[in-house]
Amino acid sequence: MTALLKAGLIALATTAPGAALAEWPVDKPITFVIPYGPGGGFDTIVRVLAPELEARLGTTVTPENIPGASGTRGGQAVARAEPDGYTIGIYNIPGLTVSQATETDIGFELGDVTWIANIASDRYALAVAKDSPITTVAELCALDRPIRLSDTGVDSTSSITAVISFSIIGCEIQNITGYSGSNETMIAVMRGEVDATLKPLNSMQGYLESGDLRLLATLSEEPLVEGIPTTTELGYPEISSFGLNRVVGGPPGMPEDLVKKLSDTFMEITASPKFVEWAASTDTGLLPLDAPATEALMLELAKFYEKYAPLLLQTKG
Amino acid sequence: MGLDALFGAFAMIFAGGSLLYLLSGMMVGLLFGIIPGLGGTTALALLIPVTYALDPLDAMYLAGGVMGAVSFGGSVTAILLNTPGTAPSAATVFDGYPMALQGRAGQAIGAAASSSALGGIIGIFTLLLFMPFARQVVLSFGPSEFFLLAVLGLSAIAISVRGKLLRGLIAGLLGLLLAFVGADAITGDLRYTGGFDYLWDGIPLVPTLTGLFAISQMIELALKGGTVAEKSSANMKITGVWEGIWSSFKHWDALLRGSLIGTLIGAVPGLGGTVAAFLSYSSTAQSDKDPDSFGKGNIRGVIAPEAANNAKDGGSLIPTVAFGIPGSAEMAIFLAILVLHGISPGPAILIENEREIYGLIVALTLSTVFASVIGLMFTRWMVKITHVNVSIIVPLVIAISLTGVYVLEGRMADVVLTMVMGLVGYIMIRFDYPRLTLIIALVLGETAERSFHMVNLISDGNPVGFMVARPISVILILCTIGTFLLPLLRRKMAKRRVARSLVAKP
């Protein structure tokens, strides 16, 4: 009797994934976890993706903000959920990659997350105030004191990017952290408290258009803004690959067919004219990668930051 | 910029069904304001999905309705039950509740209504006046000014606790200790989290406030039994509402002071309405001819904080709209609504989204006025709460406020914290320690610590030299010194007067 039950359960378990896809998604809402509060970049992109997912999957997609603990609470919530495709989340990469490389407890294993798709990769840029006497990166480095930069927290992605980038360029920085949002870090530049700030290009767009900020360089291989040099042109190709990635993932152990269906759907969305147009209007750098490519990217990033872990641990004190 | 847009917005709101959104927002705001544990932040957060389907302008009316009405709702509970319905109403309990105990609840609510409405209007006009200078205002407040404002706020604690200075300082220091819990804002190191990741972001304000004020007060009431109002049926008639309304005009100086402090503190991100109301209360009490009458039912102690907590909405719109930096917790949610509707806050917003922004301003103005009027219409019934047996009030308030705390973030740990803080608050009531002092220190401690670290880094370890070179910082330093010196000076003058009158007598 028990053996029969066991056999039945095994049979059920083995057929489950196929059955899951056949039924998935039934009329049950999919929760899309955002590990930050409403209004930020991660929130916005999920809220743009959600209705597109709804239209293609035929079920409700509910964005849910689970902010807190530097964006790890949301990741933990996804990690705890059933791998049934009804809970997915968006991840801040390389923010979490760095946390894991520097052995900060994030409450879940990044390596266990089922990676579904990479959506965007925002390029970083370095900017100064419009009336700053500094016009090039070389001039910035030639100040006879450490360069003052503004950031939200030492473990924020842009702060880490700044630390690694300027160590490669070879000039000393003093990162002033504690600003409560990326807008405030830019205003700090305008107030003149700091010399420059390194931030995703799209988040600076408003102040670049109003003329309050002026770009010195973009961290990219290809020119992104006319007349502004790239780091590759300046001779630092290693730092051109930095970006802020917005990656979609799910709980550990999601069935492959489910992942493929979700991944394909995301690829379809990111290729749609509507989404491309939105990305262009908000200066979001699209980098659509399907599940296997995303997985590979994550491994590559983990290796890269592993290398810089000692440097990062040192700046953390 | 200007009046055309404003008049246009006024005309628009009276057209079509727009008024309906404003009124619904207002009713939600009043209700969420009255109930402890629920506040403007929760109301707006719950309304986000509703606004998704609305036209951006209607979404503004809804949000403006909530924001304008919520603080008056909170004051009603503060006056009647000694339990602020929302955080910014916490300072209203100082004199509002003693008034209710004396059977002057109608007068206190009348004063709260008129000063809320007038404070809101003054705040919005200050906003319109300063809109062209929004840039300069925001750019002249850096870490140095944030730090000094926080210090000024902390020093005001000493004034607000007249007569029990030591207890006030102990409660304040306890608040500062609690402010250190969580990740260090500069280094990201975790401190005093005891292995709970719940504490990574520090001790959250809403559960702490709800526990310290609502739960503890309910424990107190339950143990005391009977009804809130000490005098019985003889006082069932509500008198003095008109007198209360009129008192805001009579004490126009307290009203103006409260409104201006409210607008200023509102414009500084991270401080918010609780600090605004508290500072305007302590500043009014301190500069009064008879400071000892505060805390015993002085109507000026209701007018000043009430004016401030409505005026702060106008002020906090300055950084929110012009720079996308939320001036308060409510504004952070409001920002999300803006973004949802494709409006990106920033330097260009006043040009690109003039219609929505002026719509919001008009909604806020009308809401503060209407909420007061509607509130007054119900005063007669609301005051009866103080005559209802507490065995009915206590379980209701506890159940609803705990639900409210849970709804905000959906964390059970918040509910547990609320209960713990409720016990702490009850102990503080029993041993006569001021609870608001703890809250103010908890709010300001974080700002003070973080901005001091930043000033230290920016100035290469010479923070004093950096601060005295900035004009606004110098003004704030002088204000802080004045806060300590004024009581001493006054005592000296009083002594001299006594001496002179003694000499005059033969």
mmCIF file of C-alpha atoms in Angstrom, chain B residues 192-417:
data_model
loop_
_atom_site.group_PDB
_atom_site.id
_atom_site.type_symbol
_atom_site.label_atom_id
_atom_site.label_comp_id
_atom_site.label_asym_id
_atom_site.label_seq_id
_atom_site.Cartn_x
_atom_site.Cartn_y
_atom_site.Cartn_z
ATOM 1 C CA TYR B 192 22.886 45.949 17.020
ATOM 2 C CA THR B 193 20.733 43.859 14.700
ATOM 3 C CA GLY B 194 21.033 40.787 16.934
ATOM 4 C CA GLY B 195 20.933 38.505 13.916
ATOM 5 C CA PHE B 196 17.507 39.724 12.776
ATOM 6 C CA ASP B 197 17.562 40.880 9.154
ATOM 7 C CA TYR B 198 14.339 42.744 10.028
ATOM 8 C CA LEU B 199 16.555 45.280 11.780
ATOM 9 C CA TRP B 200 18.919 45.890 8.818
ATOM 10 C CA ASP B 201 17.078 49.045 7.810
ATOM 11 C CA GLY B 202 16.791 50.254 11.395
ATOM 12 C CA ILE B 203 13.819 50.466 13.713
ATOM 13 C CA PRO B 204 10.852 51.446 11.558
ATOM 14 C CA LEU B 205 8.951 54.559 12.568
ATOM 15 C CA VAL B 206 5.289 53.658 12.058
ATOM 16 C CA PRO B 207 5.230 50.543 14.290
ATOM 17 C CA THR B 208 7.262 52.366 16.943
ATOM 18 C CA LEU B 209 4.934 55.329 16.917
ATOM 19 C CA THR B 210 1.791 53.225 16.911
ATOM 20 C CA GLY B 211 3.084 51.148 19.793
ATOM 21 C CA LEU B 212 4.330 54.045 21.880
ATOM 22 C CA PHE B 213 1.203 56.125 21.440
ATOM 23 C CA ALA B 214 -1.770 54.013 20.460
ATOM 24 C CA ILE B 215 -1.150 50.660 22.152
ATOM 25 C CA SER B 216 0.286 52.133 25.349
ATOM 26 C CA GLN B 217 -2.581 54.592 25.655
ATOM 27 C CA MET B 218 -5.056 51.757 25.180
ATOM 28 C CA ILE B 219 -3.361 49.777 27.969
ATOM 29 C CA GLU B 220 -3.599 52.864 30.167
ATOM 30 C CA LEU B 221 -7.274 53.395 29.350
ATOM 31 C CA ALA B 222 -8.162 49.742 29.818
ATOM 32 C CA LEU B 223 -6.601 49.674 33.265
ATOM 33 C CA LYS B 224 -8.272 52.914 34.267
ATOM 34 C CA GLY B 225 -11.720 51.941 33.010
ATOM 35 C CA GLY B 226 -14.692 54.285 32.698
ATOM 36 C CA THR B 227 -14.684 56.883 29.923
ATOM 37 C CA VAL B 228 -12.069 59.295 28.573
ATOM 38 C CA ALA B 229 -13.777 62.513 29.593
ATOM 39 C CA GLU B 230 -13.657 62.812 33.339
ATOM 40 C CA LYS B 231 -16.692 65.018 33.709
ATOM 41 C CA SER B 232 -19.877 63.147 32.956
ATOM 42 C CA SER B 233 -23.058 63.884 31.085
ATOM 43 C CA ALA B 234 -23.130 67.522 32.165
ATOM 44 C CA ASN B 235 -20.617 68.218 29.404
ATOM 45 C CA MET B 236 -22.299 66.233 26.682
ATOM 46 C CA LYS B 237 -23.209 69.437 24.933
ATOM 47 C CA ILE B 238 -20.527 70.424 22.515
ATOM 48 C CA THR B 239 -19.674 74.001 23.080
ATOM 49 C CA GLY B 240 -16.872 76.202 21.996
ATOM 50 C CA VAL B 241 -16.430 74.873 18.454
ATOM 51 C CA TRP B 242 -16.885 78.371 17.007
ATOM 52 C CA GLU B 243 -14.728 79.814 19.691
ATOM 53 C CA GLY B 244 -12.100 77.256 18.718
ATOM 54 C CA ILE B 245 -12.319 78.132 15.033
ATOM 55 C CA TRP B 246 -12.016 81.815 15.812
ATOM 56 C CA SER B 247 -9.021 81.237 18.103
ATOM 57 C CA SER B 248 -6.769 80.497 15.114
ATOM 58 C CA PHE B 249 -7.389 84.041 13.906
ATOM 59 C CA LYS B 250 -6.996 85.472 17.383
ATOM 60 C CA HIS B 251 -3.662 83.712 17.808
ATOM 61 C CA TRP B 252 -2.514 84.538 14.304
ATOM 62 C CA ASP B 253 1.101 84.747 15.402
ATOM 63 C CA ALA B 254 1.123 81.093 16.553
ATOM 64 C CA LEU B 255 -0.626 80.147 13.323
ATOM 65 C CA LEU B 256 1.887 81.959 11.157
ATOM 66 C CA ARG B 257 4.851 80.646 13.077
ATOM 67 C CA GLY B 258 3.543 77.091 12.792
ATOM 68 C CA SER B 259 2.858 77.442 9.069
ATOM 69 C CA LEU B 260 6.265 78.840 8.253
ATOM 70 C CA ILE B 261 8.169 76.287 10.327
ATOM 71 C CA GLY B 262 6.008 73.584 8.765
ATOM 72 C CA THR B 263 6.767 74.721 5.223
ATOM 73 C CA LEU B 264 10.492 74.997 5.896
ATOM 74 C CA ILE B 265 10.855 71.615 7.602
ATOM 75 C CA GLY B 266 8.635 70.073 4.947
ATOM 76 C CA ALA B 267 11.045 71.271 2.285
ATOM 77 C CA VAL B 268 13.944 69.472 3.952
ATOM 78 C CA PRO B 269 13.971 65.842 2.833
ATOM 79 C CA GLY B 270 13.987 63.254 5.572
ATOM 80 C CA LEU B 271 12.620 65.312 8.461
ATOM 81 C CA GLY B 272 8.886 65.248 7.736
ATOM 82 C CA GLY B 273 5.704 66.306 9.475
ATOM 83 C CA THR B 274 6.386 64.831 12.913
ATOM 84 C CA VAL B 275 9.471 66.984 13.320
ATOM 85 C CA ALA B 276 7.747 70.009 11.753
ATOM 86 C CA ALA B 277 4.838 69.899 14.190
ATOM 87 C CA PHE B 278 7.121 69.229 17.124
ATOM 88 C CA LEU B 279 9.464 72.108 16.333
ATOM 89 C CA SER B 280 6.633 74.546 15.833
ATOM 90 C CA TYR B 281 5.065 73.440 19.118
ATOM 91 C CA SER B 282 8.257 73.852 21.102
ATOM 92 C CA SER B 283 9.119 77.138 19.435
ATOM 93 C CA THR B 284 5.647 78.540 20.206
ATOM 94 C CA ALA B 285 5.776 77.307 23.789
ATOM 95 C CA GLN B 286 9.217 78.730 24.299
ATOM 96 C CA SER B 287 8.487 82.205 22.987
ATOM 97 C CA ASP B 288 5.206 82.482 24.879
ATOM 98 C CA LYS B 289 4.772 84.929 27.744
ATOM 99 C CA ASP B 290 3.580 82.078 29.925
ATOM 100 C CA PRO B 291 5.398 78.927 28.829
ATOM 101 C CA ASP B 292 4.241 77.012 31.880
ATOM 102 C CA SER B 293 0.647 77.040 30.668
ATOM 103 C CA PHE B 294 1.621 74.699 27.807
ATOM 104 C CA GLY B 295 0.878 71.040 28.286
ATOM 105 C CA LYS B 296 -2.099 71.993 30.432
ATOM 106 C CA GLY B 297 -4.569 72.819 27.711
ATOM 107 C CA ASN B 298 -3.261 75.996 26.073
ATOM 108 C CA ILE B 299 -5.035 76.432 22.760
ATOM 109 C CA ARG B 300 -1.895 77.883 21.157
ATOM 110 C CA GLY B 301 -0.338 74.451 21.731
ATOM 111 C CA VAL B 302 -2.961 73.027 19.375
ATOM 112 C CA ILE B 303 -2.866 75.776 16.765
ATOM 113 C CA ALA B 304 0.892 75.813 16.156
ATOM 114 C CA PRO B 305 1.492 72.093 15.468
ATOM 115 C CA GLU B 306 -1.764 71.773 13.510
ATOM 116 C CA ALA B 307 -0.828 74.642 11.228
ATOM 117 C CA ALA B 308 2.616 73.102 10.772
ATOM 118 C CA ASN B 309 1.497 69.610 9.893
ATOM 119 C CA ASN B 310 -0.684 70.842 7.081
ATOM 120 C CA ALA B 311 1.736 73.503 5.859
ATOM 121 C CA LYS B 312 4.459 70.874 5.498
ATOM 122 C CA ASP B 313 2.713 69.366 2.445
ATOM 123 C CA GLY B 314 3.317 72.555 0.491
ATOM 124 C CA GLY B 315 6.928 72.613 1.606
ATOM 125 C CA SER B 316 7.655 68.991 0.831
ATOM 126 C CA LEU B 317 6.401 69.418 -2.708
ATOM 127 C CA ILE B 318 9.406 71.661 -3.438
ATOM 128 C CA PRO B 319 12.122 68.968 -3.418
ATOM 129 C CA THR B 320 9.718 66.257 -4.557
ATOM 130 C CA VAL B 321 8.569 67.958 -7.696
ATOM 131 C CA ALA B 322 11.659 69.904 -8.633
ATOM 132 C CA PHE B 323 14.246 67.234 -7.955
ATOM 133 C CA GLY B 324 12.497 63.941 -7.412
ATOM 134 C CA ILE B 325 13.694 63.829 -3.808
ATOM 135 C CA PRO B 326 10.744 62.940 -1.586
ATOM 136 C CA GLY B 327 10.287 65.499 1.205
ATOM 137 C CA SER B 328 8.388 62.958 3.330
ATOM 138 C CA ALA B 329 7.294 59.338 3.408
ATOM 139 C CA GLU B 330 3.973 60.258 1.803
ATOM 140 C CA MET B 331 5.787 62.114 -0.939
ATOM 141 C CA ALA B 332 7.869 59.017 -1.673
ATOM 142 C CA ILE B 333 4.688 57.124 -2.511
ATOM 143 C CA PHE B 334 3.368 60.136 -4.371
ATOM 144 C CA LEU B 335 6.537 60.095 -6.504
ATOM 145 C CA ALA B 336 5.750 56.517 -7.415
ATOM 146 C CA ILE B 337 2.304 57.598 -8.603
ATOM 147 C CA LEU B 338 3.903 60.307 -10.742
ATOM 148 C CA VAL B 339 6.326 57.830 -12.300
ATOM 149 C CA LEU B 340 3.521 55.344 -12.921
ATOM 150 C CA HIS B 341 1.745 57.978 -14.946
ATOM 151 C CA GLY B 342 4.820 58.659 -17.014
ATOM 152 C CA ILE B 343 5.652 61.926 -15.275
ATOM 153 C CA SER B 344 9.318 61.991 -14.387
ATOM 154 C CA PRO B 345 10.141 64.376 -11.566
ATOM 155 C CA GLY B 346 13.065 66.639 -12.243
ATOM 156 C CA PRO B 347 14.032 70.070 -13.435
ATOM 157 C CA ALA B 348 11.696 70.000 -16.421
ATOM 158 C CA ILE B 349 8.520 68.881 -14.646
ATOM 159 C CA LEU B 350 7.010 72.330 -14.146
ATOM 160 C CA ILE B 351 7.219 72.975 -17.850
ATOM 161 C CA GLU B 352 6.222 69.556 -19.139
ATOM 162 C CA ASN B 353 3.584 68.671 -16.545
ATOM 163 C CA GLU B 354 2.287 72.018 -15.400
ATOM 164 C CA ARG B 355 -1.300 70.791 -15.641
ATOM 165 C CA GLU B 356 -0.769 67.872 -13.245
ATOM 166 C CA ILE B 357 1.322 69.786 -10.735
ATOM 167 C CA TYR B 358 -1.084 72.694 -10.476
ATOM 168 C CA GLY B 359 -3.926 70.195 -10.334
ATOM 169 C CA LEU B 360 -2.253 68.628 -7.323
ATOM 170 C CA ILE B 361 -1.716 71.999 -5.665
ATOM 171 C CA VAL B 362 -5.367 72.897 -6.105
ATOM 172 C CA ALA B 363 -6.449 69.477 -4.836
ATOM 173 C CA LEU B 364 -4.274 69.876 -1.748
ATOM 174 C CA THR B 365 -5.695 73.333 -1.019
ATOM 175 C CA LEU B 366 -9.311 72.339 -1.431
ATOM 176 C CA SER B 367 -8.786 69.138 0.504
ATOM 177 C CA THR B 368 -7.335 70.846 3.588
ATOM 178 C CA VAL B 369 -10.290 73.237 3.652
ATOM 179 C CA PHE B 370 -13.034 70.704 2.883
ATOM 180 C CA ALA B 371 -11.617 68.145 5.317
ATOM 181 C CA SER B 372 -11.811 70.684 8.105
ATOM 182 C CA VAL B 373 -15.363 71.635 7.204
ATOM 183 C CA ILE B 374 -16.522 68.035 6.987
ATOM 184 C CA GLY B 375 -14.624 67.186 10.143
ATOM 185 C CA LEU B 376 -16.386 69.994 11.984
ATOM 186 C CA MET B 377 -19.761 68.821 10.798
ATOM 187 C CA PHE B 378 -19.119 65.519 12.531
ATOM 188 C CA THR B 379 -17.525 66.958 15.655
ATOM 189 C CA ARG B 380 -20.727 66.609 17.621
ATOM 190 C CA TRP B 381 -20.665 62.858 17.103
ATOM 191 C CA MET B 382 -16.927 62.385 17.250
ATOM 192 C CA VAL B 383 -16.667 64.001 20.655
ATOM 193 C CA LYS B 384 -19.061 61.395 21.980
ATOM 194 C CA ILE B 385 -16.186 58.918 21.689
ATOM 195 C CA THR B 386 -14.816 60.402 24.882
ATOM 196 C CA HIS B 387 -18.006 59.383 26.642
ATOM 197 C CA VAL B 388 -18.034 55.821 25.359
ATOM 198 C CA ASN B 389 -16.889 53.179 27.805
ATOM 199 C CA VAL B 390 -13.261 52.290 27.127
ATOM 200 C CA SER B 391 -14.052 48.564 27.125
ATOM 201 C CA ILE B 392 -15.529 49.201 23.683
ATOM 202 C CA ILE B 393 -12.885 51.614 22.405
ATOM 203 C CA VAL B 394 -9.780 49.684 23.480
ATOM 204 C CA PRO B 395 -10.258 46.403 21.590
ATOM 205 C CA LEU B 396 -11.387 48.283 18.489
ATOM 206 C CA VAL B 397 -8.405 50.617 18.382
ATOM 207 C CA ILE B 398 -5.909 47.837 19.121
ATOM 208 C CA ALA B 399 -7.290 45.540 16.424
ATOM 209 C CA ILE B 400 -7.489 48.238 13.780
ATOM 210 C CA SER B 401 -4.095 49.775 14.484
ATOM 211 C CA LEU B 402 -2.301 46.433 14.451
ATOM 212 C CA THR B 403 -3.963 45.616 11.137
ATOM 213 C CA GLY B 404 -2.837 48.988 9.822
ATOM 214 C CA VAL B 405 0.751 48.361 10.845
ATOM 215 C CA TYR B 406 0.687 44.974 9.131
ATOM 216 C CA VAL B 407 -0.829 46.333 5.912
ATOM 217 C CA LEU B 408 1.919 48.916 5.371
ATOM 218 C CA GLU B 409 4.714 46.419 4.613
ATOM 219 C CA GLY B 410 3.052 43.052 5.134
ATOM 220 C CA ARG B 411 5.530 42.037 7.838
ATOM 221 C CA MET B 412 4.446 40.218 10.988
ATOM 222 C CA ALA B 413 7.608 41.482 12.685
ATOM 223 C CA ASP B 414 6.168 45.015 12.501
ATOM 224 C CA VAL B 415 3.195 43.862 14.564
ATOM 225 C CA VAL B 416 5.481 42.278 17.156
ATOM 226 C CA LEU B 417 7.532 45.484 17.345
#
